[in-house]
């Protein structure tokens, strides 16, 4: 249950064929929905980006540029494509359906049984783009096809220090965090790796990851089975959180001193009943 970088994998012809020109020509002018951000650090919580639609070939050319002659927000805006299904809310991302020509160039490593295979997500990022820190509820292979990425990871055990809102951390800049605003962040143990073309990063379920594109690049994710986007908490976990929220609401009926005392008792009970003793 540890992240690991796998090198020298047989990934097919994609690692040599997928130049900007080849990508543009292969899938042509089909329209794709993309994220566009005026700043490098994208924030899913504050939604500091906009969704726009472009022909795929135009999008690839723009994403590979540093400065843009044509743009939506600014001449140095960043672009990000995460492929989705036909119905983005219901259908999984499957590269074989959304990008069938490019999919022929890819050989996804068989590290799980075929019936476990859930989805393949096609991603293209501008150089300098940084995605928010988040976790997925299923195991995940990040396949770096072209370009370079830096990935910063945190163990699930360090969740109390990451200032979570749902599955996402509020700490955007993991390299230079605002410690006045997020003082506990220094307690989170940081793991970091650099991915080059052809590298595969295994990210175990619940491990937090923050991805920085050092160069324009193309990547794939392959997941085992779960929900459409891979970040929906299991039903039992969601139900437990709802029950906890109701319990906390009930505590508000008590005077402050009593509320503090019984809240601490609840925390101790959760630790006693649910925490792993062997969690190293």
mmCIF file of N, CA and C in Angstrom, residues 72-197:
data_model
loop_
_atom_site.group_PDB
_atom_site.id
_atom_site.type_symbol
_atom_site.label_atom_id
_atom_site.label_comp_id
_atom_site.label_asym_id
_atom_site.label_seq_id
_atom_site.Cartn_x
_atom_site.Cartn_y
_atom_site.Cartn_z
ATOM 1 N N UNK A 72 -8.674 32.841 -24.186
ATOM 2 C CA UNK A 72 -9.956 33.141 -23.537
ATOM 3 C C UNK A 72 -9.795 34.162 -22.415
ATOM 4 N N UNK A 73 -8.733 33.989 -21.597
ATOM 5 C CA UNK A 73 -8.556 34.814 -20.400
ATOM 6 C C UNK A 73 -7.299 35.676 -20.453
ATOM 7 N N UNK A 74 -6.182 35.093 -20.859
ATOM 8 C CA UNK A 74 -4.921 35.841 -20.917
ATOM 9 C C UNK A 74 -3.964 35.127 -21.857
ATOM 10 N N UNK A 75 -2.942 35.837 -22.293
ATOM 11 C CA UNK A 75 -2.028 35.259 -23.291
ATOM 12 C C UNK A 75 -1.175 34.120 -22.725
ATOM 13 N N UNK A 76 -1.076 34.021 -21.379
ATOM 14 C CA UNK A 76 -0.306 32.919 -20.793
ATOM 15 C C UNK A 76 -1.200 31.951 -20.005
ATOM 16 N N UNK A 77 -2.471 31.873 -20.372
ATOM 17 C CA UNK A 77 -3.400 30.972 -19.692
ATOM 18 C C UNK A 77 -2.976 29.512 -19.860
ATOM 19 N N UNK A 78 -3.443 28.674 -18.917
ATOM 20 C CA UNK A 78 -3.101 27.254 -18.910
ATOM 21 C C UNK A 78 -4.328 26.425 -19.318
ATOM 22 N N UNK A 79 -4.049 25.303 -19.977
ATOM 23 C CA UNK A 79 -5.109 24.428 -20.463
ATOM 24 C C UNK A 79 -4.986 23.039 -19.846
ATOM 25 N N UNK A 80 -6.141 22.421 -19.642
ATOM 26 C CA UNK A 80 -6.148 21.081 -19.066
ATOM 27 C C UNK A 80 -7.344 20.311 -19.618
ATOM 28 N N UNK A 81 -7.075 19.143 -20.134
ATOM 29 C CA UNK A 81 -8.126 18.248 -20.612
ATOM 30 C C UNK A 81 -8.152 17.004 -19.751
ATOM 31 N N UNK A 82 -9.314 16.688 -19.214
ATOM 32 C CA UNK A 82 -9.549 15.398 -18.573
ATOM 33 C C UNK A 82 -10.716 14.774 -19.317
ATOM 34 N N UNK A 83 -10.455 13.684 -20.029
ATOM 35 C CA UNK A 83 -11.512 13.097 -20.842
ATOM 36 C C UNK A 83 -12.655 12.602 -19.970
ATOM 37 N N UNK A 84 -13.858 12.706 -20.486
ATOM 38 C CA UNK A 84 -15.059 12.262 -19.778
ATOM 39 C C UNK A 84 -15.899 11.406 -20.730
ATOM 40 N N UNK A 85 -16.886 10.726 -20.159
ATOM 41 C CA UNK A 85 -17.777 9.916 -20.974
ATOM 42 C C UNK A 85 -18.775 10.764 -21.739
ATOM 43 N N UNK A 86 -19.596 10.094 -22.536
ATOM 44 C CA UNK A 86 -20.601 10.789 -23.349
ATOM 45 C C UNK A 86 -21.494 11.655 -22.461
ATOM 46 N N UNK A 87 -21.984 11.072 -21.377
ATOM 47 C CA UNK A 87 -22.696 11.815 -20.341
ATOM 48 C C UNK A 87 -21.722 11.940 -19.170
ATOM 49 N N UNK A 88 -21.202 13.155 -18.964
ATOM 50 C CA UNK A 88 -20.122 13.361 -17.992
ATOM 51 C C UNK A 88 -20.513 12.955 -16.574
ATOM 52 N N UNK A 89 -21.806 13.012 -16.268
ATOM 53 C CA UNK A 89 -22.250 12.688 -14.910
ATOM 54 C C UNK A 89 -22.433 11.185 -14.690
ATOM 55 N N UNK A 90 -22.658 10.449 -15.771
ATOM 56 C CA UNK A 90 -23.004 9.038 -15.614
ATOM 57 C C UNK A 90 -22.008 8.083 -16.246
ATOM 58 N N UNK A 91 -21.436 8.473 -17.385
ATOM 59 C CA UNK A 91 -20.586 7.554 -18.135
ATOM 60 C C UNK A 91 -19.127 7.694 -17.735
ATOM 61 N N UNK A 92 -18.437 6.562 -17.612
ATOM 62 C CA UNK A 92 -17.020 6.592 -17.251
ATOM 63 C C UNK A 92 -16.190 7.068 -18.438
ATOM 64 N N UNK A 93 -14.988 7.534 -18.125
ATOM 65 C CA UNK A 93 -14.039 7.897 -19.175
ATOM 66 C C UNK A 93 -13.397 6.609 -19.693
ATOM 67 N N UNK A 94 -13.480 6.384 -20.971
ATOM 68 C CA UNK A 94 -12.876 5.217 -21.599
ATOM 69 C C UNK A 94 -12.203 5.697 -22.875
ATOM 70 N N UNK A 95 -10.885 5.748 -22.840
ATOM 71 C CA UNK A 95 -10.148 6.290 -23.976
ATOM 72 C C UNK A 95 -10.480 5.555 -25.278
ATOM 73 N N UNK A 96 -10.783 4.275 -25.168
ATOM 74 C CA UNK A 96 -11.090 3.491 -26.370
ATOM 75 C C UNK A 96 -12.335 4.010 -27.083
ATOM 76 N N UNK A 97 -13.236 4.649 -26.319
ATOM 77 C CA UNK A 97 -14.457 5.200 -26.913
ATOM 78 C C UNK A 97 -14.275 6.666 -27.285
ATOM 79 N N UNK A 98 -13.633 7.448 -26.391
ATOM 80 C CA UNK A 98 -13.521 8.890 -26.638
ATOM 81 C C UNK A 98 -12.399 9.251 -27.616
ATOM 82 N N UNK A 99 -11.305 8.465 -27.613
ATOM 83 C CA UNK A 99 -10.172 8.736 -28.508
ATOM 84 C C UNK A 99 -9.700 7.419 -29.126
ATOM 85 N N UNK A 100 -10.537 6.805 -29.963
ATOM 86 C CA UNK A 100 -10.259 5.457 -30.457
ATOM 87 C C UNK A 100 -8.985 5.329 -31.281
ATOM 88 N N UNK A 101 -8.633 6.362 -32.050
ATOM 89 C CA UNK A 101 -7.430 6.277 -32.887
ATOM 90 C C UNK A 101 -6.185 6.278 -32.015
ATOM 91 N N UNK A 102 -6.117 7.197 -31.044
ATOM 92 C CA UNK A 102 -4.961 7.255 -30.150
ATOM 93 C C UNK A 102 -4.900 6.019 -29.252
ATOM 94 N N UNK A 103 -6.051 5.484 -28.896
ATOM 95 C CA UNK A 103 -6.083 4.321 -28.007
ATOM 96 C C UNK A 103 -5.367 3.120 -28.620
ATOM 97 N N UNK A 104 -5.338 3.052 -29.941
ATOM 98 C CA UNK A 104 -4.649 1.941 -30.603
ATOM 99 C C UNK A 104 -3.145 1.954 -30.338
ATOM 100 N N UNK A 105 -2.605 3.114 -29.959
ATOM 101 C CA UNK A 105 -1.160 3.240 -29.725
ATOM 102 C C UNK A 105 -0.759 2.868 -28.302
ATOM 103 N N UNK A 106 -1.745 2.571 -27.448
ATOM 104 C CA UNK A 106 -1.483 2.414 -26.014
ATOM 105 C C UNK A 106 -1.605 0.963 -25.578
ATOM 106 N N UNK A 107 -0.645 0.541 -24.783
ATOM 107 C CA UNK A 107 -0.725 -0.764 -24.128
ATOM 108 C C UNK A 107 -0.708 -0.514 -22.619
ATOM 109 N N UNK A 108 -1.864 -0.649 -21.972
ATOM 110 C CA UNK A 108 -1.962 -0.387 -20.540
ATOM 111 C C UNK A 108 -1.441 -1.592 -19.764
ATOM 112 N N UNK A 109 -0.509 -1.372 -18.817
ATOM 113 C CA UNK A 109 0.038 -2.493 -18.040
ATOM 114 C C UNK A 109 -1.064 -3.284 -17.339
ATOM 115 N N UNK A 110 -0.955 -4.595 -17.387
ATOM 116 C CA UNK A 110 -1.989 -5.451 -16.794
ATOM 117 C C UNK A 110 -1.615 -5.797 -15.358
ATOM 118 N N UNK A 111 -1.893 -4.836 -14.471
ATOM 119 C CA UNK A 111 -1.576 -5.042 -13.054
ATOM 120 C C UNK A 111 -2.804 -5.419 -12.235
ATOM 121 N N UNK A 112 -3.946 -5.510 -12.893
ATOM 122 C CA UNK A 112 -5.125 -6.030 -12.210
ATOM 123 C C UNK A 112 -5.944 -6.829 -13.222
ATOM 124 N N UNK A 113 -6.827 -7.681 -12.711
ATOM 125 C CA UNK A 113 -7.636 -8.522 -13.584
ATOM 126 C C UNK A 113 -8.523 -7.664 -14.482
ATOM 127 N N UNK A 114 -8.819 -8.172 -15.661
ATOM 128 C CA UNK A 114 -9.605 -7.401 -16.627
ATOM 129 C C UNK A 114 -10.962 -6.975 -16.075
ATOM 130 N N UNK A 115 -11.580 -7.836 -15.240
ATOM 131 C CA UNK A 115 -12.892 -7.474 -14.685
ATOM 132 C C UNK A 115 -12.779 -6.367 -13.635
ATOM 133 N N UNK A 116 -11.557 -6.129 -13.125
ATOM 134 C CA UNK A 116 -11.343 -5.041 -12.172
ATOM 135 C C UNK A 116 -11.153 -3.701 -12.882
ATOM 136 N N UNK A 117 -10.777 -3.751 -14.159
ATOM 137 C CA UNK A 117 -10.473 -2.520 -14.885
ATOM 138 C C UNK A 117 -11.719 -1.652 -14.972
ATOM 139 N N UNK A 118 -11.573 -0.391 -14.581
ATOM 140 C CA UNK A 118 -12.744 0.485 -14.506
ATOM 141 C C UNK A 118 -12.751 1.537 -15.608
ATOM 142 N N UNK A 119 -11.696 2.312 -15.694
ATOM 143 C CA UNK A 119 -11.709 3.382 -16.686
ATOM 144 C C UNK A 119 -10.290 3.758 -17.092
ATOM 145 N N UNK A 120 -10.188 4.418 -18.232
ATOM 146 C CA UNK A 120 -8.909 4.974 -18.687
ATOM 147 C C UNK A 120 -9.159 6.439 -19.018
ATOM 148 N N UNK A 121 -8.478 7.318 -18.303
ATOM 149 C CA UNK A 121 -8.690 8.761 -18.431
ATOM 150 C C UNK A 121 -7.521 9.371 -19.198
ATOM 151 N N UNK A 122 -7.833 10.057 -20.266
ATOM 152 C CA UNK A 122 -6.854 10.708 -21.132
ATOM 153 C C UNK A 122 -6.683 12.145 -20.660
ATOM 154 N N UNK A 123 -5.431 12.571 -20.422
ATOM 155 C CA UNK A 123 -5.180 13.910 -19.881
ATOM 156 C C UNK A 123 -4.097 14.622 -20.696
ATOM 157 N N UNK A 124 -4.314 15.908 -20.943
ATOM 158 C CA UNK A 124 -3.288 16.765 -21.558
ATOM 159 C C UNK A 124 -3.194 18.047 -20.739
ATOM 160 N N UNK A 125 -1.961 18.455 -20.426
ATOM 161 C CA UNK A 125 -1.753 19.632 -19.569
ATOM 162 C C UNK A 125 -0.737 20.576 -20.180
ATOM 163 N N UNK A 126 -0.980 21.869 -20.003
ATOM 164 C CA UNK A 126 0.011 22.880 -20.355
ATOM 165 C C UNK A 126 1.202 22.793 -19.408
ATOM 166 N N UNK A 127 2.351 23.258 -19.857
ATOM 167 C CA UNK A 127 3.525 23.338 -18.992
ATOM 168 C C UNK A 127 3.241 24.302 -17.843
ATOM 169 N N UNK A 128 3.622 23.902 -16.638
ATOM 170 C CA UNK A 128 3.448 24.762 -15.472
ATOM 171 C C UNK A 128 2.144 24.578 -14.739
ATOM 172 N N UNK A 129 1.217 23.828 -15.299
ATOM 173 C CA UNK A 129 -0.088 23.635 -14.659
ATOM 174 C C UNK A 129 0.047 22.766 -13.406
ATOM 175 N N UNK A 130 -0.617 23.188 -12.335
ATOM 176 C CA UNK A 130 -0.611 22.429 -11.081
ATOM 177 C C UNK A 130 -2.050 22.128 -10.671
ATOM 178 N N UNK A 131 -2.352 20.845 -10.485
ATOM 179 C CA UNK A 131 -3.686 20.426 -10.060
ATOM 180 C C UNK A 131 -3.764 20.353 -8.548
ATOM 181 N N UNK A 132 -4.936 20.578 -8.013
ATOM 182 C CA UNK A 132 -5.188 20.600 -6.583
ATOM 183 C C UNK A 132 -4.880 19.244 -5.936
ATOM 184 N N UNK A 133 -4.520 19.277 -4.665
ATOM 185 C CA UNK A 133 -4.271 18.051 -3.903
ATOM 186 C C UNK A 133 -5.599 17.367 -3.590
ATOM 187 N N UNK A 134 -5.677 16.067 -3.881
ATOM 188 C CA UNK A 134 -6.912 15.325 -3.633
ATOM 189 C C UNK A 134 -6.589 13.847 -3.468
ATOM 190 N N UNK A 135 -7.574 13.079 -3.048
ATOM 191 C CA UNK A 135 -7.416 11.625 -3.010
ATOM 192 C C UNK A 135 -8.496 10.973 -3.863
ATOM 193 N N UNK A 136 -8.218 9.765 -4.321
ATOM 194 C CA UNK A 136 -9.199 8.933 -5.007
ATOM 195 C C UNK A 136 -9.504 7.732 -4.121
ATOM 196 N N UNK A 137 -10.671 7.163 -4.284
ATOM 197 C CA UNK A 137 -11.066 6.055 -3.415
ATOM 198 C C UNK A 137 -10.728 4.697 -4.027
ATOM 199 N N UNK A 138 -9.983 4.714 -5.113
ATOM 200 C CA UNK A 138 -9.550 3.444 -5.706
ATOM 201 C C UNK A 138 -8.105 3.551 -6.157
ATOM 202 N N UNK A 139 -7.476 2.400 -6.320
ATOM 203 C CA UNK A 139 -6.096 2.378 -6.790
ATOM 204 C C UNK A 139 -6.018 2.978 -8.189
ATOM 205 N N UNK A 140 -4.876 3.549 -8.495
ATOM 206 C CA UNK A 140 -4.771 4.390 -9.675
ATOM 207 C C UNK A 140 -3.359 4.276 -10.248
ATOM 208 N N UNK A 141 -3.259 4.041 -11.538
ATOM 209 C CA UNK A 141 -1.978 4.086 -12.237
ATOM 210 C C UNK A 141 -1.926 5.362 -13.065
ATOM 211 N N UNK A 142 -0.953 6.215 -12.803
ATOM 212 C CA UNK A 142 -0.730 7.419 -13.603
ATOM 213 C C UNK A 142 0.386 7.110 -14.593
ATOM 214 N N UNK A 143 0.024 7.055 -15.865
ATOM 215 C CA UNK A 143 0.961 6.693 -16.927
ATOM 216 C C UNK A 143 1.398 7.960 -17.638
ATOM 217 N N UNK A 144 2.663 8.319 -17.507
ATOM 218 C CA UNK A 144 3.179 9.514 -18.159
ATOM 219 C C UNK A 144 3.665 9.129 -19.553
ATOM 220 N N UNK A 145 2.930 9.558 -20.577
ATOM 221 C CA UNK A 145 3.257 9.152 -21.940
ATOM 222 C C UNK A 145 4.306 10.079 -22.544
ATOM 223 N N UNK A 146 4.064 11.394 -22.470
ATOM 224 C CA UNK A 146 5.046 12.367 -22.964
ATOM 225 C C UNK A 146 5.187 13.487 -21.933
ATOM 226 N N UNK A 147 6.318 14.200 -21.983
ATOM 227 C CA UNK A 147 6.547 15.304 -21.055
ATOM 228 C C UNK A 147 6.976 14.824 -19.682
ATOM 229 N N UNK A 148 7.128 15.784 -18.767
ATOM 230 C CA UNK A 148 7.581 15.478 -17.411
ATOM 231 C C UNK A 148 6.591 16.022 -16.382
ATOM 232 N N UNK A 149 6.429 15.283 -15.304
ATOM 233 C CA UNK A 149 5.575 15.709 -14.197
ATOM 234 C C UNK A 149 6.325 15.548 -12.884
ATOM 235 N N UNK A 150 5.946 16.391 -11.926
ATOM 236 C CA UNK A 150 6.386 16.229 -10.540
ATOM 237 C C UNK A 150 5.136 15.937 -9.724
ATOM 238 N N UNK A 151 5.188 14.914 -8.901
ATOM 239 C CA UNK A 151 4.027 14.527 -8.110
ATOM 240 C C UNK A 151 4.399 14.543 -6.635
ATOM 241 N N UNK A 152 3.627 15.275 -5.848
ATOM 242 C CA UNK A 152 3.810 15.335 -4.397
ATOM 243 C C UNK A 152 2.676 14.528 -3.766
ATOM 244 N N UNK A 153 3.034 13.624 -2.854
ATOM 245 C CA UNK A 153 2.037 12.733 -2.255
ATOM 246 C C UNK A 153 2.059 12.827 -0.739
ATOM 247 N N UNK A 154 0.913 12.530 -0.127
ATOM 248 C CA UNK A 154 0.780 12.486 1.331
ATOM 249 C C UNK A 154 -0.018 11.240 1.705
ATOM 250 N N UNK A 155 0.395 10.621 2.795
ATOM 251 C CA UNK A 155 -0.263 9.419 3.277
ATOM 252 C C UNK A 155 -1.678 9.730 3.776
ATOM 253 N N UNK A 156 -2.600 8.770 3.689
ATOM 254 C CA UNK A 156 -3.942 8.961 4.267
ATOM 255 C C UNK A 156 -3.886 9.294 5.753
ATOM 256 N N UNK A 157 -2.833 8.839 6.417
ATOM 257 C CA UNK A 157 -2.720 9.090 7.850
ATOM 258 C C UNK A 157 -2.545 10.579 8.150
ATOM 259 N N UNK A 158 -2.063 11.337 7.182
ATOM 260 C CA UNK A 158 -1.821 12.764 7.394
ATOM 261 C C UNK A 158 -3.015 13.631 7.022
ATOM 262 N N UNK A 159 -4.160 13.019 6.810
ATOM 263 C CA UNK A 159 -5.379 13.776 6.480
ATOM 264 C C UNK A 159 -5.681 14.902 7.476
ATOM 265 N N UNK A 160 -5.448 14.715 8.804
ATOM 266 C CA UNK A 160 -5.766 15.799 9.746
ATOM 267 C C UNK A 160 -4.971 17.083 9.518
ATOM 268 N N UNK A 161 -3.877 17.000 8.755
ATOM 269 C CA UNK A 161 -3.012 18.177 8.562
ATOM 270 C C UNK A 161 -3.198 18.839 7.191
ATOM 271 N N UNK A 162 -4.124 18.312 6.384
ATOM 272 C CA UNK A 162 -4.234 18.772 4.999
ATOM 273 C C UNK A 162 -5.410 19.717 4.760
ATOM 274 N N UNK A 163 -6.160 20.047 5.804
ATOM 275 C CA UNK A 163 -7.250 21.023 5.708
ATOM 276 C C UNK A 163 -8.209 20.636 4.573
ATOM 277 N N UNK A 164 -8.897 19.540 4.782
ATOM 278 C CA UNK A 164 -9.739 18.965 3.732
ATOM 279 C C UNK A 164 -11.086 19.649 3.615
ATOM 280 N N UNK A 165 -11.553 19.681 2.378
ATOM 281 C CA UNK A 165 -12.938 20.013 2.074
ATOM 282 C C UNK A 165 -13.397 18.918 1.117
ATOM 283 N N UNK A 166 -14.133 17.949 1.637
ATOM 284 C CA UNK A 166 -14.456 16.777 0.830
ATOM 285 C C UNK A 166 -13.204 15.973 0.546
ATOM 286 N N UNK A 167 -12.972 15.675 -0.717
ATOM 287 C CA UNK A 167 -11.796 14.878 -1.108
ATOM 288 C C UNK A 167 -10.579 15.745 -1.420
ATOM 289 N N UNK A 168 -10.710 17.064 -1.249
ATOM 290 C CA UNK A 168 -9.666 17.979 -1.704
ATOM 291 C C UNK A 168 -9.064 18.774 -0.548
ATOM 292 N N UNK A 169 -7.778 19.120 -0.689
ATOM 293 C CA UNK A 169 -7.094 19.945 0.306
ATOM 294 C C UNK A 169 -7.234 21.418 -0.064
ATOM 295 N N UNK A 170 -7.381 22.253 0.959
ATOM 296 C CA UNK A 170 -7.448 23.698 0.729
ATOM 297 C C UNK A 170 -6.063 24.300 0.481
ATOM 298 N N UNK A 171 -5.007 23.539 0.779
ATOM 299 C CA UNK A 171 -3.632 24.035 0.602
ATOM 300 C C UNK A 171 -3.253 23.851 -0.869
ATOM 301 N N UNK A 172 -3.249 24.940 -1.618
ATOM 302 C CA UNK A 172 -2.963 24.862 -3.042
ATOM 303 C C UNK A 172 -1.475 24.775 -3.332
ATOM 304 N N UNK A 173 -0.709 25.669 -2.725
ATOM 305 C CA UNK A 173 0.723 25.738 -2.997
ATOM 306 C C UNK A 173 1.460 24.859 -1.994
ATOM 307 N N UNK A 174 1.698 23.608 -2.352
ATOM 308 C CA UNK A 174 2.334 22.678 -1.420
ATOM 309 C C UNK A 174 3.827 22.960 -1.267
ATOM 310 N N UNK A 175 4.415 23.725 -2.200
ATOM 311 C CA UNK A 175 5.836 24.069 -2.103
ATOM 312 C C UNK A 175 6.062 25.270 -1.193
ATOM 313 N N UNK A 176 5.126 26.207 -1.205
ATOM 314 C CA UNK A 176 5.227 27.404 -0.359
ATOM 315 C C UNK A 176 3.882 27.653 0.328
ATOM 316 N N UNK A 177 3.517 26.796 1.263
ATOM 317 C CA UNK A 177 2.193 26.919 1.895
ATOM 318 C C UNK A 177 2.099 28.135 2.810
ATOM 319 N N UNK A 178 0.902 28.662 2.956
ATOM 320 C CA UNK A 178 0.636 29.765 3.881
ATOM 321 C C UNK A 178 0.468 29.161 5.278
ATOM 322 N N UNK A 179 1.552 29.160 6.055
ATOM 323 C CA UNK A 179 1.524 28.486 7.353
ATOM 324 C C UNK A 179 0.800 29.287 8.426
ATOM 325 N N UNK A 180 0.547 30.552 8.178
ATOM 326 C CA UNK A 180 -0.305 31.302 9.101
ATOM 327 C C UNK A 180 -1.750 30.831 8.962
ATOM 328 N N UNK A 181 -2.124 30.525 7.742
ATOM 329 C CA UNK A 181 -3.474 30.062 7.481
ATOM 330 C C UNK A 181 -3.615 28.556 7.713
ATOM 331 N N UNK A 182 -2.532 27.807 7.435
ATOM 332 C CA UNK A 182 -2.563 26.353 7.550
ATOM 333 C C UNK A 182 -1.387 25.854 8.400
ATOM 334 N N UNK A 183 -1.345 26.174 9.688
ATOM 335 C CA UNK A 183 -0.170 25.864 10.516
ATOM 336 C C UNK A 183 0.116 24.370 10.686
ATOM 337 N N UNK A 184 -0.910 23.525 10.633
ATOM 338 C CA UNK A 184 -0.695 22.092 10.849
ATOM 339 C C UNK A 184 -0.104 21.396 9.620
ATOM 340 N N UNK A 185 -0.068 22.097 8.503
ATOM 341 C CA UNK A 185 0.406 21.485 7.263
ATOM 342 C C UNK A 185 1.851 20.998 7.382
ATOM 343 N N UNK A 186 2.644 21.647 8.224
ATOM 344 C CA UNK A 186 4.053 21.241 8.377
ATOM 345 C C UNK A 186 4.177 19.831 8.943
ATOM 346 N N UNK A 187 3.127 19.317 9.577
ATOM 347 C CA UNK A 187 3.174 17.981 10.159
ATOM 348 C C UNK A 187 2.957 16.878 9.119
ATOM 349 N N UNK A 188 2.458 17.240 7.957
ATOM 350 C CA UNK A 188 2.203 16.246 6.908
ATOM 351 C C UNK A 188 3.523 15.846 6.251
ATOM 352 N N UNK A 189 3.815 14.541 6.224
ATOM 353 C CA UNK A 189 5.059 14.054 5.624
ATOM 354 C C UNK A 189 4.917 14.023 4.114
ATOM 355 N N UNK A 190 5.840 14.670 3.458
ATOM 356 C CA UNK A 190 5.784 14.846 2.010
ATOM 357 C C UNK A 190 6.604 13.772 1.294
ATOM 358 N N UNK A 191 6.008 13.186 0.275
ATOM 359 C CA UNK A 191 6.718 12.274 -0.623
ATOM 360 C C UNK A 191 6.690 12.910 -2.007
ATOM 361 N N UNK A 192 7.764 12.755 -2.767
ATOM 362 C CA UNK A 192 7.823 13.408 -4.073
ATOM 363 C C UNK A 192 8.509 12.511 -5.091
ATOM 364 N N UNK A 193 8.030 12.553 -6.316
ATOM 365 C CA UNK A 193 8.691 11.822 -7.391
ATOM 366 C C UNK A 193 8.613 12.632 -8.678
ATOM 367 N N UNK A 194 9.495 12.320 -9.603
ATOM 368 C CA UNK A 194 9.522 12.962 -10.911
ATOM 369 C C UNK A 194 9.248 11.902 -11.975
ATOM 370 N N UNK A 195 8.284 12.166 -12.827
ATOM 371 C CA UNK A 195 7.909 11.217 -13.875
ATOM 372 C C UNK A 195 8.384 11.728 -15.231
ATOM 373 N N UNK A 196 9.021 10.851 -15.987
ATOM 374 C CA UNK A 196 9.408 11.144 -17.359
ATOM 375 C C UNK A 196 8.595 10.269 -18.298
ATOM 376 N N UNK A 197 8.703 10.543 -19.580
ATOM 377 C CA UNK A 197 7.942 9.783 -20.567
ATOM 378 C C UNK A 197 8.198 8.287 -20.391
#
